[in-house]
């Protein structure tokens, strides 16, 4: 099974989930154009539709967004843009005096036998007052999962994988693949 991403952090997290299940994945290190859409689901789906035309065989990719409740879900589907522009410091400034509840959503699109299936995973939490931690990537230093008092960047991959949005979505896809004997 091929995983398409140019992001090494995503590959490291996802390959660990597969390795723990005794399955190797192939890293197809490809940077593809993400169409800007209003939903993480449609960004993920349209990316898979485009890649279906150029990749032989089965593959999967994922798209992830950070949704901040008091900002009406922003940056959500615009997370990639925000991580290249105002990023964590800009989000922290936007949140002064506001509710800090947020969630990550990952949508995996699995292309199997030329059909596309989607699997989702959510992680609820709050946006920290200040960034913390050296691990992970993106918004990890400012995201505190519910029930914990440290950010995702304060954790090793194995701990993040116990409950993260990404590992939840991948575990759903993995279950489907196992039940359908579709692992190759
Ligand atoms: P993408 O479009 O799925 O690559 O994600 C959009 C942006 O969200 C990326 O540029 C990352 O900075 C950020 N991001 C994605 N996944 C995570 C995560 O698991 N933790 C923190 N930030 C993430």
Tab-separated table of C-alpha atoms and ligand atoms in Angstrom:
chain	number	residue	atom	x	y	z
A	1	UNK	CA	0.000	0.000	0.000
A	2	UNK	CA	1.372	3.398	-0.993
A	3	UNK	CA	1.021	6.507	1.184
A	4	UNK	CA	1.306	9.736	-0.797
A	5	UNK	CA	2.737	12.715	1.079
A	6	UNK	CA	5.676	15.076	0.966
A	7	UNK	CA	5.473	15.517	4.756
A	8	UNK	CA	7.983	13.333	6.630
A	9	UNK	CA	6.214	13.899	9.966
A	10	UNK	CA	2.979	12.489	8.566
A	11	UNK	CA	4.854	9.531	7.103
A	12	UNK	CA	6.644	8.830	10.414
A	13	UNK	CA	3.358	8.893	12.363
A	14	UNK	CA	1.397	6.781	9.906
A	15	UNK	CA	4.124	4.242	9.204
A	16	UNK	CA	4.402	3.616	12.943
A	17	UNK	CA	0.685	2.780	13.148
A	18	UNK	CA	1.051	0.350	10.235
A	19	UNK	CA	4.290	-1.124	11.631
A	20	UNK	CA	2.565	-1.800	14.949
A	21	UNK	CA	-0.008	-3.803	12.968
A	22	UNK	CA	2.846	-5.706	11.252
A	23	UNK	CA	2.334	-3.967	7.909
A	24	UNK	CA	4.898	-2.036	5.867
A	25	UNK	CA	3.796	0.921	3.783
A	26	UNK	CA	5.562	2.441	0.834
A	27	UNK	CA	6.269	6.176	0.971
A	28	UNK	CA	5.366	7.839	-2.316
A	29	UNK	CA	7.078	11.156	-1.643
A	30	UNK	CA	5.134	13.373	-3.945
A	31	UNK	CA	4.117	16.994	-3.583
A	32	UNK	CA	0.699	17.462	-5.166
A	33	UNK	CA	-1.513	20.501	-5.637
A	34	UNK	CA	-4.273	20.727	-3.038
A	35	UNK	CA	-7.373	22.424	-4.383
A	36	UNK	CA	-8.744	24.977	-1.945
A	37	UNK	CA	-12.193	23.837	-0.856
A	38	UNK	CA	-14.502	24.639	2.066
A	39	UNK	CA	-14.187	21.196	3.657
A	40	UNK	CA	-11.221	19.026	4.648
A	41	UNK	CA	-13.199	16.095	3.198
A	42	UNK	CA	-13.408	17.673	-0.258
A	43	UNK	CA	-9.738	18.745	-0.295
A	44	UNK	CA	-8.764	15.158	0.532
A	45	UNK	CA	-11.219	13.678	-1.987
A	46	UNK	CA	-10.240	15.957	-4.876
A	47	UNK	CA	-6.535	15.326	-4.251
A	48	UNK	CA	-7.189	11.577	-4.444
A	49	UNK	CA	-9.265	11.983	-7.622
A	50	UNK	CA	-6.396	13.865	-9.289
A	51	UNK	CA	-3.711	11.420	-8.136
A	52	UNK	CA	-5.797	8.438	-9.269
A	53	UNK	CA	-4.982	9.494	-12.825
A	54	UNK	CA	-1.227	9.269	-12.344
A	55	UNK	CA	-0.632	6.562	-9.710
A	56	UNK	CA	-0.763	2.872	-10.571
A	57	UNK	CA	-2.448	0.644	-8.032
A	58	UNK	CA	-3.913	1.316	-4.612
A	59	UNK	CA	-2.805	4.292	-2.498
A	60	UNK	CA	-3.976	6.613	0.234
A	61	UNK	CA	-3.404	10.208	1.279
A	62	UNK	CA	-4.757	12.399	4.045
A	63	UNK	CA	-5.682	16.001	4.666
A	64	UNK	CA	-5.818	17.565	8.112
A	65	UNK	CA	-7.296	20.778	9.483
A	66	UNK	CA	-7.264	22.562	12.849
A	67	UNK	CA	-10.727	23.866	13.744
A	68	UNK	CA	-10.994	26.581	16.422
A	69	UNK	CA	-14.543	26.852	17.742
A	70	UNK	CA	-14.559	30.558	18.731
A	71	UNK	CA	-13.225	31.437	15.246
A	72	UNK	CA	-16.131	29.598	13.570
A	73	UNK	CA	-13.825	26.700	12.682
A	74	UNK	CA	-10.994	28.799	11.248
A	75	UNK	CA	-8.422	27.855	9.980
A	76	UNK	CA	-10.080	24.467	9.207
A	77	UNK	CA	-9.685	23.884	5.460
A	78	UNK	CA	-7.307	26.864	5.315
A	79	UNK	CA	-4.837	25.288	7.772
A	80	UNK	CA	-2.155	24.854	5.153
A	81	UNK	CA	-2.382	28.529	4.162
A	82	UNK	CA	-2.367	29.665	7.804
A	83	UNK	CA	0.662	27.505	8.624
A	84	UNK	CA	2.525	29.322	5.823
A	85	UNK	CA	1.334	32.803	6.842
A	86	UNK	CA	0.268	33.895	10.353
A	87	UNK	CA	1.019	30.419	11.829
A	88	UNK	CA	1.004	29.730	15.575
A	89	UNK	CA	1.867	33.230	16.797
A	90	UNK	CA	-0.864	34.734	14.619
A	91	UNK	CA	-3.462	32.252	15.869
A	92	UNK	CA	-2.486	32.973	19.488
A	93	UNK	CA	-2.999	36.702	18.863
A	94	UNK	CA	-6.442	36.046	17.333
A	95	UNK	CA	-7.453	34.108	20.448
A	96	UNK	CA	-6.714	36.689	23.148
A	97	UNK	CA	-9.827	36.868	25.337
A	98	UNK	CA	-11.614	34.150	23.335
A	99	UNK	CA	-12.620	30.569	24.070
A	100	UNK	CA	-9.707	28.272	23.162
A	101	UNK	CA	-11.615	25.050	22.382
A	102	UNK	CA	-10.460	23.404	19.148
A	103	UNK	CA	-10.153	20.115	17.324
A	104	UNK	CA	-8.033	18.498	14.659
A	105	UNK	CA	-9.719	16.579	11.882
A	106	UNK	CA	-7.944	14.166	9.542
A	107	UNK	CA	-9.640	12.756	6.471
A	108	UNK	CA	-7.896	9.785	4.852
A	109	UNK	CA	-8.825	9.109	1.215
A	110	UNK	CA	-8.099	5.540	0.214
A	111	UNK	CA	-8.060	4.712	-3.478
A	112	UNK	CA	-8.668	1.020	-3.830
A	113	UNK	CA	-9.581	-0.732	-7.059
A	114	UNK	CA	-9.996	2.773	-8.532
A	115	UNK	CA	-12.719	3.688	-6.005
A	116	UNK	CA	-12.196	6.304	-3.290
A	117	UNK	CA	-13.255	5.688	0.299
A	118	UNK	CA	-12.854	8.137	3.170
A	119	UNK	CA	-12.074	7.592	6.862
A	120	UNK	CA	-12.046	10.319	9.507
A	121	UNK	CA	-10.477	10.969	12.882
A	122	UNK	CA	-10.964	13.819	15.361
A	123	UNK	CA	-8.957	14.977	18.374
A	124	UNK	CA	-10.538	17.484	20.756
A	125	UNK	CA	-8.477	19.894	22.826
A	126	UNK	CA	-7.619	23.493	23.568
A	127	UNK	CA	-5.174	26.017	22.165
A	128	UNK	CA	-2.366	26.690	24.655
A	129	UNK	CA	-1.600	30.214	25.936
A	130	UNK	CA	2.002	29.846	24.725
A	131	UNK	CA	3.762	27.316	22.452
A	132	UNK	CA	5.506	24.388	24.133
A	133	UNK	CA	7.526	21.365	23.001
A	134	UNK	CA	10.130	20.463	20.412
A	135	UNK	CA	8.535	17.407	18.780
A	136	UNK	CA	5.961	17.076	16.035
A	137	UNK	CA	5.162	19.751	13.481
A	138	UNK	CA	2.712	22.447	12.443
A	139	UNK	CA	0.274	23.401	15.185
A	140	UNK	CA	1.488	20.695	17.599
A	141	UNK	CA	3.234	23.196	19.961
A	142	UNK	CA	-0.036	25.065	20.601
A	143	UNK	CA	-2.494	22.146	20.867
A	144	UNK	CA	-3.298	20.523	24.232
A	145	UNK	CA	-5.423	17.355	23.885
A	146	UNK	CA	-8.381	17.074	26.257
A	147	UNK	CA	-7.472	15.354	29.532
A	148	UNK	CA	-3.762	16.215	29.301
A	149	UNK	CA	-1.712	19.188	30.421
A	150	UNK	CA	0.934	19.148	27.705
A	151	UNK	CA	0.951	19.923	23.999
A	152	UNK	CA	1.294	17.430	21.149
A	153	UNK	CA	4.819	18.797	20.636
A	154	UNK	CA	5.701	17.709	24.187
A	155	UNK	CA	5.143	14.063	23.160
A	156	UNK	CA	6.958	11.360	21.259
A	157	UNK	CA	5.216	10.025	18.142
A	158	UNK	CA	4.179	6.842	19.949
A	159	UNK	CA	2.214	8.841	22.537
A	160	UNK	CA	0.580	11.122	19.924
A	161	UNK	CA	-0.377	7.991	17.996
A	162	UNK	CA	-2.291	6.591	20.978
A	163	UNK	CA	-5.152	9.036	20.378
A	164	UNK	CA	-4.399	11.505	17.562
A	165	UNK	CA	-6.806	12.558	14.807
A	166	UNK	CA	-4.412	11.031	12.258
A	167	UNK	CA	-3.950	7.666	13.995
A	168	UNK	CA	-7.722	7.374	14.533
A	169	UNK	CA	-8.445	7.939	10.849
A	170	UNK	CA	-5.692	5.524	9.829
A	171	UNK	CA	-6.881	2.825	12.236
A	172	UNK	CA	-10.344	2.996	10.627
A	173	UNK	CA	-8.770	2.610	7.173
A	174	UNK	CA	-6.585	-0.236	8.414
A	175	UNK	CA	-9.588	-2.092	9.789
A	176	UNK	CA	-11.342	-1.740	6.437
A	177	UNK	CA	-8.252	-3.009	4.588
A	178	UNK	CA	-7.923	-6.009	6.893
A	179	UNK	CA	-11.609	-6.902	6.665
A	180	UNK	CA	-11.415	-6.749	2.871
A	181	UNK	CA	-8.104	-8.559	2.525
A	182	UNK	CA	-6.928	-5.542	0.556
A	183	UNK	CA	-3.409	-5.153	1.959
A	184	UNK	CA	-0.625	-5.426	-0.582
B	1	LIG	P1	-2.289	19.429	5.419
B	1	LIG	O1	-2.988	20.251	4.378
B	1	LIG	O2	-2.979	18.145	5.746
B	1	LIG	O3	-0.816	19.205	5.121
B	1	LIG	O4	-2.320	20.228	6.782
B	1	LIG	C1	-2.459	21.621	6.850
B	1	LIG	C2	-1.522	22.182	7.897
B	1	LIG	O5	-1.967	21.727	9.171
B	1	LIG	C3	-0.090	21.717	7.742
B	1	LIG	O6	0.657	22.652	7.048
B	1	LIG	C4	0.407	21.545	9.153
B	1	LIG	O7	1.134	22.682	9.520
B	1	LIG	C5	-0.862	21.412	9.970
B	1	LIG	N1	-1.020	20.062	10.487
B	1	LIG	C6	-1.459	18.958	9.820
B	1	LIG	N2	-1.467	17.901	10.628
B	1	LIG	C7	-1.035	18.338	11.832
B	1	LIG	C8	-0.807	17.687	13.079
B	1	LIG	O8	-0.991	16.473	13.273
B	1	LIG	N3	-0.355	18.474	14.066
B	1	LIG	C9	-0.114	19.810	13.910
B	1	LIG	N4	-0.299	20.453	12.778
B	1	LIG	C10	-0.758	19.715	11.735
